[in-house]
Amino acid sequence: EAQVTQNPRYLITVTGKKLTVTCSQNMNHEYMSWYRQDPGLGLRQIYYSMNVEVTDKGDVPEGYKVSRKEKRNFPLILESPSPNQTSLYFCASSFDPGEKLFFGSGTQLSVL
Amino acid sequence: QKEVEQDPGPLSVPEGAIVSLNCTYSNSAFQYFMWYRQYSRKGPELLMYTYSSGNKEDGRFTAQVDKSSKYISLFIRDSQPSDSATYLCARRLLQGGSEKLVFGKGTKLTVNP
């Protein structure tokens, strides 16, 4: 089954404790992206990747890091999480950045 | 001005009603629009897309683009409780030498049995 898999689904952590949210897709997509979704603000892009070893900032990249060492994986790293990073996070992928995006099921992150 | 503006709702309708969801856009460079549906605690899923002005139908759903007024709409006929979700419009934009999708904030729809 074609899918984008994110883990974990739910995560509660404390300020400053480094964490990684994993994302994997099995559709051989070149383009992958991370979004955060907040009430009243909608989906905002954090980082995206056009291909292996090619990443770039989206609209709200501060406080986040990403890497793309393999085509299928695109982890999101929060080196020192802060409460304002409490949000619902989605990973997405597609063959082309302007085409249909396939989304993961989301990761609800709470930073205390 | 944001590239895509969407009525925030929430919208509550009785089962069987015709629903109209709307977005406006600010740049005429690209004419490629999408509607995503997002159920609670799930990721968005593509519902429909359209490249140009006019209507596109898929079952009970119709996507409409009005280039002159820069308005895009999604109509749902004979709405069902299973249509209760948040609907996000999106448009394709060229940004920084690459293309991306820009999303509206979403309209939460509840269809009451």
mmCIF file of C-alpha atoms in Angstrom:
data_model
loop_
_atom_site.group_PDB
_atom_site.id
_atom_site.type_symbol
_atom_site.label_atom_id
_atom_site.label_comp_id
_atom_site.label_asym_id
_atom_site.label_seq_id
_atom_site.Cartn_x
_atom_site.Cartn_y
_atom_site.Cartn_z
ATOM 1 C CA GLU A 1 0.000 0.000 0.000
ATOM 2 C CA ALA A 2 1.327 3.412 -1.005
ATOM 3 C CA GLN A 3 1.777 5.478 2.104
ATOM 4 C CA VAL A 4 3.698 8.055 4.093
ATOM 5 C CA THR A 5 4.521 6.814 7.574
ATOM 6 C CA GLN A 6 5.271 9.152 10.455
ATOM 7 C CA ASN A 7 6.355 8.222 13.938
ATOM 8 C CA PRO A 8 5.474 8.765 16.659
ATOM 9 C CA ARG A 9 1.796 9.755 16.431
ATOM 10 C CA TYR A 10 1.877 11.476 19.790
ATOM 11 C CA LEU A 11 4.839 12.924 21.655
ATOM 12 C CA ILE A 12 5.076 14.841 24.902
ATOM 13 C CA THR A 13 8.463 16.255 25.810
ATOM 14 C CA VAL A 14 10.094 18.994 27.844
ATOM 15 C CA THR A 15 11.799 22.171 26.749
ATOM 16 C CA GLY A 16 15.310 21.612 25.456
ATOM 17 C CA LYS A 17 15.212 17.852 25.028
ATOM 18 C CA LYS A 18 16.237 16.970 21.490
ATOM 19 C CA LEU A 19 13.756 14.913 19.501
ATOM 20 C CA THR A 20 13.343 13.436 16.040
ATOM 21 C CA VAL A 21 10.140 12.739 14.169
ATOM 22 C CA THR A 22 10.633 10.160 11.464
ATOM 23 C CA CYS A 23 8.999 10.122 8.039
ATOM 24 C CA SER A 24 9.205 7.426 5.407
ATOM 25 C CA GLN A 25 7.485 7.004 2.045
ATOM 26 C CA ASN A 26 7.292 3.907 -0.168
ATOM 27 C CA MET A 27 6.287 5.585 -3.445
ATOM 28 C CA ASN A 28 9.781 6.507 -4.695
ATOM 29 C CA HIS A 29 8.862 10.192 -4.505
ATOM 30 C CA GLU A 30 11.616 12.729 -5.023
ATOM 31 C CA TYR A 31 9.870 15.587 -3.239
ATOM 32 C CA MET A 32 9.232 15.509 0.517
ATOM 33 C CA SER A 33 8.078 18.233 2.852
ATOM 34 C CA TRP A 34 7.256 18.962 6.482
ATOM 35 C CA TYR A 35 4.299 21.083 7.607
ATOM 36 C CA ARG A 36 2.973 22.219 10.914
ATOM 37 C CA GLN A 37 -0.727 22.849 11.411
ATOM 38 C CA ASP A 38 -1.982 25.240 14.060
ATOM 39 C CA PRO A 39 -5.531 26.465 14.767
ATOM 40 C CA GLY A 40 -6.257 29.629 12.824
ATOM 41 C CA LEU A 41 -2.951 29.443 10.935
ATOM 42 C CA GLY A 42 -3.498 26.460 8.671
ATOM 43 C CA LEU A 43 -0.726 24.373 7.137
ATOM 44 C CA ARG A 44 2.651 26.059 7.071
ATOM 45 C CA GLN A 45 5.673 24.573 5.395
ATOM 46 C CA ILE A 46 8.765 24.055 7.567
ATOM 47 C CA TYR A 47 11.328 22.470 5.225
ATOM 48 C CA TYR A 48 11.257 20.640 1.959
ATOM 49 C CA SER A 49 13.542 18.410 -0.046
ATOM 50 C CA MET A 50 13.700 18.119 -3.813
ATOM 51 C CA ASN A 51 15.870 14.989 -3.704
ATOM 52 C CA VAL A 52 18.554 13.186 -1.726
ATOM 53 C CA GLU A 53 20.933 15.671 -0.058
ATOM 54 C CA VAL A 54 18.855 18.618 -1.365
ATOM 55 C CA THR A 55 16.880 20.461 1.303
ATOM 56 C CA ASP A 56 15.620 24.010 1.659
ATOM 57 C CA LYS A 57 13.725 26.203 4.080
ATOM 58 C CA GLY A 58 9.998 26.657 3.886
ATOM 59 C CA ASP A 59 8.004 29.428 5.510
ATOM 60 C CA VAL A 60 8.684 28.631 9.195
ATOM 61 C CA PRO A 61 12.075 26.876 9.460
ATOM 62 C CA GLU A 62 13.345 28.416 12.722
ATOM 63 C CA GLY A 63 14.081 25.839 15.406
ATOM 64 C CA TYR A 64 13.978 22.858 13.024
ATOM 65 C CA LYS A 65 16.480 20.769 11.084
ATOM 66 C CA VAL A 66 16.028 18.118 8.445
ATOM 67 C CA SER A 67 18.179 15.687 6.540
ATOM 68 C CA ARG A 68 17.678 13.615 3.395
ATOM 69 C CA LYS A 69 20.292 10.906 3.247
ATOM 70 C CA GLU A 70 18.002 8.381 1.573
ATOM 71 C CA LYS A 71 15.204 8.962 -0.893
ATOM 72 C CA ARG A 72 12.526 7.364 1.263
ATOM 73 C CA ASN A 73 13.333 9.048 4.601
ATOM 74 C CA PHE A 74 13.028 12.674 5.682
ATOM 75 C CA PRO A 75 13.327 13.077 9.471
ATOM 76 C CA LEU A 76 12.451 16.304 11.270
ATOM 77 C CA ILE A 77 14.784 17.240 14.107
ATOM 78 C CA LEU A 78 14.096 19.641 16.943
ATOM 79 C CA GLU A 79 17.461 20.256 18.604
ATOM 80 C CA SER A 80 16.064 22.263 21.523
ATOM 81 C CA PRO A 81 12.268 22.194 21.493
ATOM 82 C CA SER A 82 10.327 25.095 22.948
ATOM 83 C CA PRO A 83 6.637 25.392 23.897
ATOM 84 C CA ASN A 84 5.863 27.419 20.760
ATOM 85 C CA GLN A 85 6.701 24.308 18.752
ATOM 86 C CA THR A 86 3.711 22.529 20.227
ATOM 87 C CA SER A 87 1.744 21.680 17.114
ATOM 88 C CA LEU A 88 0.423 19.010 14.763
ATOM 89 C CA TYR A 89 3.117 18.030 12.280
ATOM 90 C CA PHE A 90 2.636 16.431 8.883
ATOM 91 C CA CYS A 91 5.118 14.906 6.504
ATOM 92 C CA ALA A 92 4.158 14.791 2.836
ATOM 93 C CA SER A 93 5.634 13.553 -0.415
ATOM 94 C CA SER A 94 5.010 13.726 -4.150
ATOM 95 C CA PHE A 95 6.713 13.121 -7.482
ATOM 96 C CA ASP A 96 6.782 16.855 -8.163
ATOM 97 C CA PRO A 97 6.519 19.787 -5.697
ATOM 98 C CA GLY A 98 3.445 21.213 -7.396
ATOM 99 C CA GLU A 99 1.599 17.944 -7.789
ATOM 100 C CA LYS A 100 -0.640 15.861 -5.556
ATOM 101 C CA LEU A 101 0.807 15.580 -2.086
ATOM 102 C CA PHE A 102 0.473 12.411 -0.050
ATOM 103 C CA PHE A 103 0.338 13.152 3.655
ATOM 104 C CA GLY A 104 1.243 11.094 6.677
ATOM 105 C CA SER A 105 -1.191 10.673 9.561
ATOM 106 C CA GLY A 106 0.433 13.400 11.624
ATOM 107 C CA THR A 107 2.436 13.755 14.833
ATOM 108 C CA GLN A 108 0.883 15.664 17.710
ATOM 109 C CA LEU A 109 3.767 17.225 19.627
ATOM 110 C CA SER A 110 3.446 18.876 23.018
ATOM 111 C CA VAL A 111 6.461 20.690 24.480
ATOM 112 C CA LEU A 112 6.090 21.449 28.182
ATOM 113 C CA GLN B 1 -1.488 39.497 0.865
ATOM 114 C CA LYS B 2 -1.592 35.759 1.362
ATOM 115 C CA GLU B 3 -1.703 33.768 -1.869
ATOM 116 C CA VAL B 4 -4.856 31.881 -0.829
ATOM 117 C CA GLU B 5 -7.609 33.164 1.444
ATOM 118 C CA GLN B 6 -10.289 30.802 2.682
ATOM 119 C CA ASP B 7 -13.521 31.322 4.574
ATOM 120 C CA PRO B 8 -12.730 29.991 8.038
ATOM 121 C CA GLY B 9 -16.181 28.683 8.924
ATOM 122 C CA PRO B 10 -17.041 26.625 10.810
ATOM 123 C CA LEU B 11 -19.981 25.611 8.695
ATOM 124 C CA SER B 12 -22.826 23.446 9.965
ATOM 125 C CA VAL B 13 -25.522 22.136 7.611
ATOM 126 C CA PRO B 14 -28.286 19.510 7.715
ATOM 127 C CA GLU B 15 -27.884 16.257 5.836
ATOM 128 C CA GLY B 16 -28.879 16.598 2.203
ATOM 129 C CA ALA B 17 -27.972 20.284 1.939
ATOM 130 C CA ILE B 18 -25.893 21.754 -0.869
ATOM 131 C CA VAL B 19 -22.613 23.038 0.538
ATOM 132 C CA SER B 20 -20.486 25.791 -0.973
ATOM 133 C CA LEU B 21 -16.880 26.214 0.180
ATOM 134 C CA ASN B 22 -14.880 29.137 -1.162
ATOM 135 C CA CYS B 23 -11.371 30.505 -1.552
ATOM 136 C CA THR B 24 -9.892 33.562 -3.207
ATOM 137 C CA TYR B 25 -6.399 33.911 -4.599
ATOM 138 C CA SER B 26 -4.213 36.903 -5.263
ATOM 139 C CA ASN B 27 -1.862 35.972 -8.105
ATOM 140 C CA SER B 28 -2.915 34.985 -11.591
ATOM 141 C CA ALA B 29 0.348 33.389 -12.655
ATOM 142 C CA PHE B 30 -0.747 29.775 -12.262
ATOM 143 C CA GLN B 31 -4.162 28.246 -12.772
ATOM 144 C CA TYR B 32 -3.799 24.971 -10.929
ATOM 145 C CA PHE B 33 -5.940 24.468 -7.862
ATOM 146 C CA MET B 34 -6.685 21.615 -5.515
ATOM 147 C CA TRP B 35 -9.126 20.756 -2.788
ATOM 148 C CA TYR B 36 -7.997 18.560 0.094
ATOM 149 C CA ARG B 37 -10.234 16.927 2.678
ATOM 150 C CA GLN B 38 -8.941 16.360 6.201
ATOM 151 C CA TYR B 39 -10.784 14.183 8.668
ATOM 152 C CA SER B 40 -10.177 14.712 12.363
ATOM 153 C CA ARG B 41 -6.787 13.334 13.489
ATOM 154 C CA LYS B 42 -5.827 12.444 9.905
ATOM 155 C CA GLY B 43 -3.611 13.896 7.213
ATOM 156 C CA PRO B 44 -5.190 15.815 4.313
ATOM 157 C CA GLU B 45 -6.139 13.800 1.228
ATOM 158 C CA LEU B 46 -6.570 15.135 -2.275
ATOM 159 C CA LEU B 47 -10.246 15.407 -3.190
ATOM 160 C CA MET B 48 -10.194 17.226 -6.521
ATOM 161 C CA TYR B 49 -7.980 19.341 -8.726
ATOM 162 C CA THR B 50 -8.636 21.651 -11.624
ATOM 163 C CA TYR B 51 -6.380 23.370 -14.127
ATOM 164 C CA SER B 52 -8.567 26.072 -15.579
ATOM 165 C CA SER B 53 -11.723 28.053 -15.399
ATOM 166 C CA GLY B 54 -15.048 26.327 -15.360
ATOM 167 C CA ASN B 55 -16.416 23.335 -13.525
ATOM 168 C CA LYS B 56 -15.091 19.882 -12.820
ATOM 169 C CA GLU B 57 -17.428 17.247 -11.445
ATOM 170 C CA ASP B 58 -16.711 14.064 -9.517
ATOM 171 C CA GLY B 59 -19.811 12.417 -8.117
ATOM 172 C CA ARG B 60 -21.408 14.754 -5.588
ATOM 173 C CA PHE B 61 -18.475 17.160 -5.724
ATOM 174 C CA THR B 62 -17.947 20.041 -8.155
ATOM 175 C CA ALA B 63 -14.861 22.245 -8.247
ATOM 176 C CA GLN B 64 -15.279 25.633 -9.895
ATOM 177 C CA VAL B 65 -12.709 28.262 -10.835
ATOM 178 C CA ASP B 66 -13.616 31.835 -11.758
ATOM 179 C CA LYS B 67 -10.447 33.459 -13.104
ATOM 180 C CA SER B 68 -12.041 36.868 -13.587
ATOM 181 C CA SER B 69 -12.869 37.215 -9.908
ATOM 182 C CA LYS B 70 -9.988 34.963 -8.685
ATOM 183 C CA TYR B 71 -12.435 32.784 -6.847
ATOM 184 C CA ILE B 72 -12.412 29.003 -6.420
ATOM 185 C CA SER B 73 -15.299 27.002 -5.012
ATOM 186 C CA LEU B 74 -16.132 23.466 -3.986
ATOM 187 C CA PHE B 75 -19.775 22.428 -4.081
ATOM 188 C CA ILE B 76 -21.064 19.324 -2.336
ATOM 189 C CA ARG B 77 -24.494 18.066 -3.367
ATOM 190 C CA ASP B 78 -26.661 15.908 -1.115
ATOM 191 C CA SER B 79 -24.218 16.328 1.743
ATOM 192 C CA GLN B 80 -23.741 13.383 4.088
ATOM 193 C CA PRO B 81 -22.523 13.131 7.696
ATOM 194 C CA SER B 82 -19.445 11.380 6.282
ATOM 195 C CA ASP B 83 -18.580 14.670 4.524
ATOM 196 C CA SER B 84 -17.913 16.245 7.918
ATOM 197 C CA ALA B 85 -14.276 17.287 7.727
ATOM 198 C CA THR B 86 -12.021 20.260 7.199
ATOM 199 C CA TYR B 87 -11.653 21.274 3.559
ATOM 200 C CA LEU B 88 -8.457 22.967 2.413
ATOM 201 C CA CYS B 89 -7.993 24.726 -0.874
ATOM 202 C CA ALA B 90 -4.524 24.860 -2.369
ATOM 203 C CA ARG B 91 -2.858 26.432 -5.350
ATOM 204 C CA ARG B 92 0.357 25.797 -7.159
ATOM 205 C CA LEU B 93 2.898 28.623 -6.975
ATOM 206 C CA LEU B 94 6.346 29.248 -8.349
ATOM 207 C CA GLN B 95 8.545 30.310 -5.447
ATOM 208 C CA GLY B 96 12.315 30.644 -5.283
ATOM 209 C CA GLY B 97 12.807 28.870 -8.571
ATOM 210 C CA SER B 98 10.706 25.867 -7.618
ATOM 211 C CA GLU B 99 7.052 25.131 -7.440
ATOM 212 C CA LYS B 100 5.075 24.478 -4.292
ATOM 213 C CA LEU B 101 1.538 24.137 -3.065
ATOM 214 C CA VAL B 102 0.180 26.911 -0.863
ATOM 215 C CA PHE B 103 -2.784 26.060 1.334
ATOM 216 C CA GLY B 104 -5.697 28.033 2.649
ATOM 217 C CA LYS B 105 -6.405 27.827 6.370
ATOM 218 C CA GLY B 106 -9.259 25.398 5.901
ATOM 219 C CA THR B 107 -13.017 25.405 6.489
ATOM 220 C CA LYS B 108 -14.452 22.988 9.027
ATOM 221 C CA LEU B 109 -17.717 21.464 7.812
ATOM 222 C CA THR B 110 -20.195 19.550 9.948
ATOM 223 C CA VAL B 111 -23.123 17.758 8.291
ATOM 224 C CA ASN B 112 -25.785 16.957 10.856
ATOM 225 C CA PRO B 113 -27.950 13.835 10.405
#
